[in-house]
């Protein structure tokens, strides 16, 4: 059995615990982290657009000055991802593969799940109440498009059933229906 656990900052312990609980010990476990391209991309664009490509005053920059902040953010993100994957592997406590991908997060998760037997992910939306808003856009996309079964976990204790939205009212009969006279 091949199990992919999609790890996100803040909710990853619940995914690792779910793998420990529900995946057979002999499973091939892949701990997946995806770094989105949005933040470094915005910083790259701002640096190029606002500061230009050349150096001011025609002289070389001082040490570290002028370095593209998008590169800095990408480096920090890679370090953070590696630390998260290391912590998750330690918590899992059994052999696993660590996989870091970059790009459109939701699409990278679905692509990584190809050929898997199970995708484990945590709710990432409104965690105060039950319902569809407990999934953010990336998690909703992954749930809707995963090419394998999905185990969706709460990052903490699930909200009480009283938080479930009320049912919609019954439809009213149409004016020309046989029941309306």
mmCIF file of C-alpha atoms in Angstrom:
data_model
loop_
_atom_site.group_PDB
_atom_site.id
_atom_site.type_symbol
_atom_site.label_atom_id
_atom_site.label_comp_id
_atom_site.label_asym_id
_atom_site.label_seq_id
_atom_site.Cartn_x
_atom_site.Cartn_y
_atom_site.Cartn_z
ATOM 1 C CA UNK A 1 0.000 0.000 0.000
ATOM 2 C CA UNK A 2 1.351 3.434 -0.982
ATOM 3 C CA UNK A 3 0.207 6.290 1.266
ATOM 4 C CA UNK A 4 0.774 9.969 0.529
ATOM 5 C CA UNK A 5 0.468 12.334 3.510
ATOM 6 C CA UNK A 6 0.153 15.960 2.393
ATOM 7 C CA UNK A 7 1.801 18.044 5.089
ATOM 8 C CA UNK A 8 0.974 21.704 5.618
ATOM 9 C CA UNK A 9 2.330 24.036 8.287
ATOM 10 C CA UNK A 10 0.026 24.002 11.297
ATOM 11 C CA UNK A 11 -1.919 20.824 10.447
ATOM 12 C CA UNK A 12 0.769 18.269 9.603
ATOM 13 C CA UNK A 13 0.808 16.466 12.995
ATOM 14 C CA UNK A 14 -2.796 15.306 12.448
ATOM 15 C CA UNK A 15 -1.869 13.812 9.063
ATOM 16 C CA UNK A 16 1.149 11.991 10.461
ATOM 17 C CA UNK A 17 -0.929 10.654 13.368
ATOM 18 C CA UNK A 18 -3.590 9.448 10.908
ATOM 19 C CA UNK A 19 -0.950 7.568 8.916
ATOM 20 C CA UNK A 20 0.352 5.986 12.125
ATOM 21 C CA UNK A 21 -3.197 4.950 13.072
ATOM 22 C CA UNK A 22 -4.722 3.858 9.754
ATOM 23 C CA UNK A 23 -1.929 2.823 7.371
ATOM 24 C CA UNK A 24 -0.580 -0.697 7.771
ATOM 25 C CA UNK A 25 2.956 -0.692 9.131
ATOM 26 C CA UNK A 26 4.309 -2.253 5.919
ATOM 27 C CA UNK A 27 2.936 0.633 3.823
ATOM 28 C CA UNK A 28 5.178 2.747 1.667
ATOM 29 C CA UNK A 29 4.685 6.197 3.215
ATOM 30 C CA UNK A 30 5.483 9.399 1.352
ATOM 31 C CA UNK A 31 5.506 12.627 3.350
ATOM 32 C CA UNK A 32 4.668 15.372 0.858
ATOM 33 C CA UNK A 33 5.165 19.111 1.230
ATOM 34 C CA UNK A 34 4.371 21.511 -1.601
ATOM 35 C CA UNK A 35 5.773 25.021 -1.682
ATOM 36 C CA UNK A 36 3.543 27.370 -3.626
ATOM 37 C CA UNK A 37 5.063 29.636 -6.199
ATOM 38 C CA UNK A 38 2.912 32.644 -5.326
ATOM 39 C CA UNK A 39 4.942 34.444 -2.645
ATOM 40 C CA UNK A 40 8.412 34.135 -4.235
ATOM 41 C CA UNK A 41 6.850 35.003 -7.606
ATOM 42 C CA UNK A 42 5.299 38.199 -6.282
ATOM 43 C CA UNK A 43 8.598 39.171 -4.662
ATOM 44 C CA UNK A 44 10.499 38.482 -7.916
ATOM 45 C CA UNK A 45 8.059 40.705 -9.808
ATOM 46 C CA UNK A 46 8.219 43.508 -7.252
ATOM 47 C CA UNK A 47 11.997 43.455 -7.242
ATOM 48 C CA UNK A 48 12.249 43.577 -11.028
ATOM 49 C CA UNK A 49 9.445 46.102 -11.465
ATOM 50 C CA UNK A 50 10.197 48.535 -8.675
ATOM 51 C CA UNK A 51 13.956 48.336 -8.430
ATOM 52 C CA UNK A 52 14.824 47.548 -12.019
ATOM 53 C CA UNK A 53 17.443 45.200 -13.285
ATOM 54 C CA UNK A 54 20.492 47.447 -12.909
ATOM 55 C CA UNK A 55 22.215 48.722 -9.828
ATOM 56 C CA UNK A 56 21.692 52.328 -8.740
ATOM 57 C CA UNK A 57 24.393 54.883 -9.310
ATOM 58 C CA UNK A 58 26.317 52.563 -11.649
ATOM 59 C CA UNK A 59 28.279 50.833 -8.903
ATOM 60 C CA UNK A 60 28.156 47.232 -7.628
ATOM 61 C CA UNK A 61 25.897 46.583 -4.626
ATOM 62 C CA UNK A 62 27.189 46.074 -1.115
ATOM 63 C CA UNK A 63 27.284 42.505 0.193
ATOM 64 C CA UNK A 64 23.751 41.101 0.196
ATOM 65 C CA UNK A 65 22.226 44.353 -1.095
ATOM 66 C CA UNK A 66 20.365 43.946 -4.320
ATOM 67 C CA UNK A 67 19.666 40.245 -3.955
ATOM 68 C CA UNK A 68 16.272 39.351 -5.333
ATOM 69 C CA UNK A 69 13.889 38.898 -2.357
ATOM 70 C CA UNK A 70 12.077 36.179 -4.317
ATOM 71 C CA UNK A 71 15.269 34.097 -4.134
ATOM 72 C CA UNK A 72 15.528 34.785 -0.408
ATOM 73 C CA UNK A 73 11.904 33.726 0.158
ATOM 74 C CA UNK A 74 12.368 30.574 -1.932
ATOM 75 C CA UNK A 75 15.491 29.683 0.105
ATOM 76 C CA UNK A 76 13.655 30.258 3.392
ATOM 77 C CA UNK A 77 10.700 28.198 2.167
ATOM 78 C CA UNK A 78 12.987 25.307 1.227
ATOM 79 C CA UNK A 79 14.632 25.353 4.639
ATOM 80 C CA UNK A 80 11.255 25.492 6.375
ATOM 81 C CA UNK A 81 9.930 22.600 4.254
ATOM 82 C CA UNK A 82 12.973 20.459 5.037
ATOM 83 C CA UNK A 83 12.545 21.113 8.767
ATOM 84 C CA UNK A 84 8.844 20.267 8.582
ATOM 85 C CA UNK A 85 9.539 17.018 6.702
ATOM 86 C CA UNK A 86 12.252 16.087 9.229
ATOM 87 C CA UNK A 87 9.884 16.712 12.153
ATOM 88 C CA UNK A 88 7.117 14.719 10.460
ATOM 89 C CA UNK A 89 9.442 11.782 9.768
ATOM 90 C CA UNK A 90 10.547 11.775 13.396
ATOM 91 C CA UNK A 91 6.919 11.821 14.572
ATOM 92 C CA UNK A 92 6.005 9.016 12.162
ATOM 93 C CA UNK A 93 8.760 6.854 13.598
ATOM 94 C CA UNK A 94 9.031 4.435 10.672
ATOM 95 C CA UNK A 95 10.678 4.411 7.255
ATOM 96 C CA UNK A 96 9.282 6.954 4.809
ATOM 97 C CA UNK A 97 10.147 9.008 1.780
ATOM 98 C CA UNK A 98 10.254 12.805 2.036
ATOM 99 C CA UNK A 99 9.053 14.601 -1.056
ATOM 100 C CA UNK A 100 9.218 18.357 -1.609
ATOM 101 C CA UNK A 101 7.480 19.754 -4.669
ATOM 102 C CA UNK A 102 6.954 23.279 -5.894
ATOM 103 C CA UNK A 103 4.281 24.848 -8.053
ATOM 104 C CA UNK A 104 0.495 25.165 -7.942
ATOM 105 C CA UNK A 105 -0.113 23.461 -4.600
ATOM 106 C CA UNK A 106 -3.428 21.757 -5.359
ATOM 107 C CA UNK A 107 -2.234 20.407 -8.707
ATOM 108 C CA UNK A 108 1.071 19.170 -7.294
ATOM 109 C CA UNK A 109 -0.785 17.265 -4.552
ATOM 110 C CA UNK A 110 -3.072 15.580 -7.081
ATOM 111 C CA UNK A 111 -0.111 14.719 -9.325
ATOM 112 C CA UNK A 112 1.822 13.258 -6.372
ATOM 113 C CA UNK A 113 -1.199 11.078 -5.507
ATOM 114 C CA UNK A 114 -1.155 9.374 -8.903
ATOM 115 C CA UNK A 115 -0.577 5.667 -8.311
ATOM 116 C CA UNK A 116 -1.145 5.981 -4.556
ATOM 117 C CA UNK A 117 -3.576 3.847 -2.599
ATOM 118 C CA UNK A 118 -4.460 6.607 -0.128
ATOM 119 C CA UNK A 119 -4.051 10.371 0.186
ATOM 120 C CA UNK A 120 -4.138 11.775 3.724
ATOM 121 C CA UNK A 121 -4.813 15.474 4.240
ATOM 122 C CA UNK A 122 -6.131 17.782 6.936
ATOM 123 C CA UNK A 123 -8.979 20.257 6.838
ATOM 124 C CA UNK A 124 -7.592 23.728 6.269
ATOM 125 C CA UNK A 125 -10.604 26.045 6.259
ATOM 126 C CA UNK A 126 -13.045 27.055 8.985
ATOM 127 C CA UNK A 127 -12.320 24.626 11.803
ATOM 128 C CA UNK A 128 -14.857 26.102 14.212
ATOM 129 C CA UNK A 129 -17.871 24.386 12.645
ATOM 130 C CA UNK A 130 -18.764 21.375 10.568
ATOM 131 C CA UNK A 131 -19.530 21.844 6.914
ATOM 132 C CA UNK A 132 -18.071 22.476 3.486
ATOM 133 C CA UNK A 133 -16.239 25.626 4.560
ATOM 134 C CA UNK A 134 -13.901 23.492 6.650
ATOM 135 C CA UNK A 135 -11.979 22.925 3.422
ATOM 136 C CA UNK A 136 -9.944 25.666 1.816
ATOM 137 C CA UNK A 137 -9.632 25.916 -1.964
ATOM 138 C CA UNK A 138 -6.482 23.762 -2.301
ATOM 139 C CA UNK A 139 -7.825 20.983 -0.065
ATOM 140 C CA UNK A 140 -11.211 21.078 -1.845
ATOM 141 C CA UNK A 141 -9.435 20.714 -5.193
ATOM 142 C CA UNK A 142 -7.358 17.785 -3.907
ATOM 143 C CA UNK A 143 -10.424 16.021 -2.476
ATOM 144 C CA UNK A 144 -12.389 16.551 -5.685
ATOM 145 C CA UNK A 145 -9.606 15.488 -8.063
ATOM 146 C CA UNK A 146 -7.542 12.900 -6.169
ATOM 147 C CA UNK A 147 -6.975 9.770 -8.265
ATOM 148 C CA UNK A 148 -7.167 7.593 -5.136
ATOM 149 C CA UNK A 149 -9.179 7.290 -1.908
ATOM 150 C CA UNK A 150 -8.800 10.245 0.471
ATOM 151 C CA UNK A 151 -8.601 10.264 4.265
ATOM 152 C CA UNK A 152 -9.626 13.729 5.455
ATOM 153 C CA UNK A 153 -8.734 14.486 9.076
ATOM 154 C CA UNK A 154 -9.447 17.269 11.531
ATOM 155 C CA UNK A 155 -6.238 18.935 12.769
ATOM 156 C CA UNK A 156 -7.742 19.019 16.254
ATOM 157 C CA UNK A 157 -10.909 17.672 17.840
ATOM 158 C CA UNK A 158 -13.826 18.022 15.432
ATOM 159 C CA UNK A 159 -16.450 20.649 16.288
ATOM 160 C CA UNK A 160 -19.680 19.581 17.960
ATOM 161 C CA UNK A 161 -22.603 18.429 15.812
ATOM 162 C CA UNK A 162 -24.513 21.535 16.883
ATOM 163 C CA UNK A 163 -22.219 23.553 14.585
ATOM 164 C CA UNK A 164 -23.626 21.809 11.510
ATOM 165 C CA UNK A 165 -25.628 24.175 9.284
ATOM 166 C CA UNK A 166 -29.400 23.716 9.457
ATOM 167 C CA UNK A 167 -31.076 21.850 6.610
ATOM 168 C CA UNK A 168 -32.571 23.984 3.856
ATOM 169 C CA UNK A 169 -36.313 24.536 3.964
ATOM 170 C CA UNK A 170 -38.418 22.165 1.845
ATOM 171 C CA UNK A 171 -39.176 23.464 -1.630
ATOM 172 C CA UNK A 172 -42.515 25.194 -1.978
ATOM 173 C CA UNK A 173 -44.965 23.652 -4.446
ATOM 174 C CA UNK A 174 -45.183 25.225 -7.868
ATOM 175 C CA UNK A 175 -48.370 27.196 -8.567
ATOM 176 C CA UNK A 176 -49.449 24.884 -11.425
ATOM 177 C CA UNK A 177 -48.678 21.603 -9.746
ATOM 178 C CA UNK A 178 -51.475 19.062 -9.177
ATOM 179 C CA UNK A 179 -51.026 19.539 -5.411
ATOM 180 C CA UNK A 180 -51.663 23.257 -5.527
ATOM 181 C CA UNK A 181 -55.374 24.165 -5.858
#
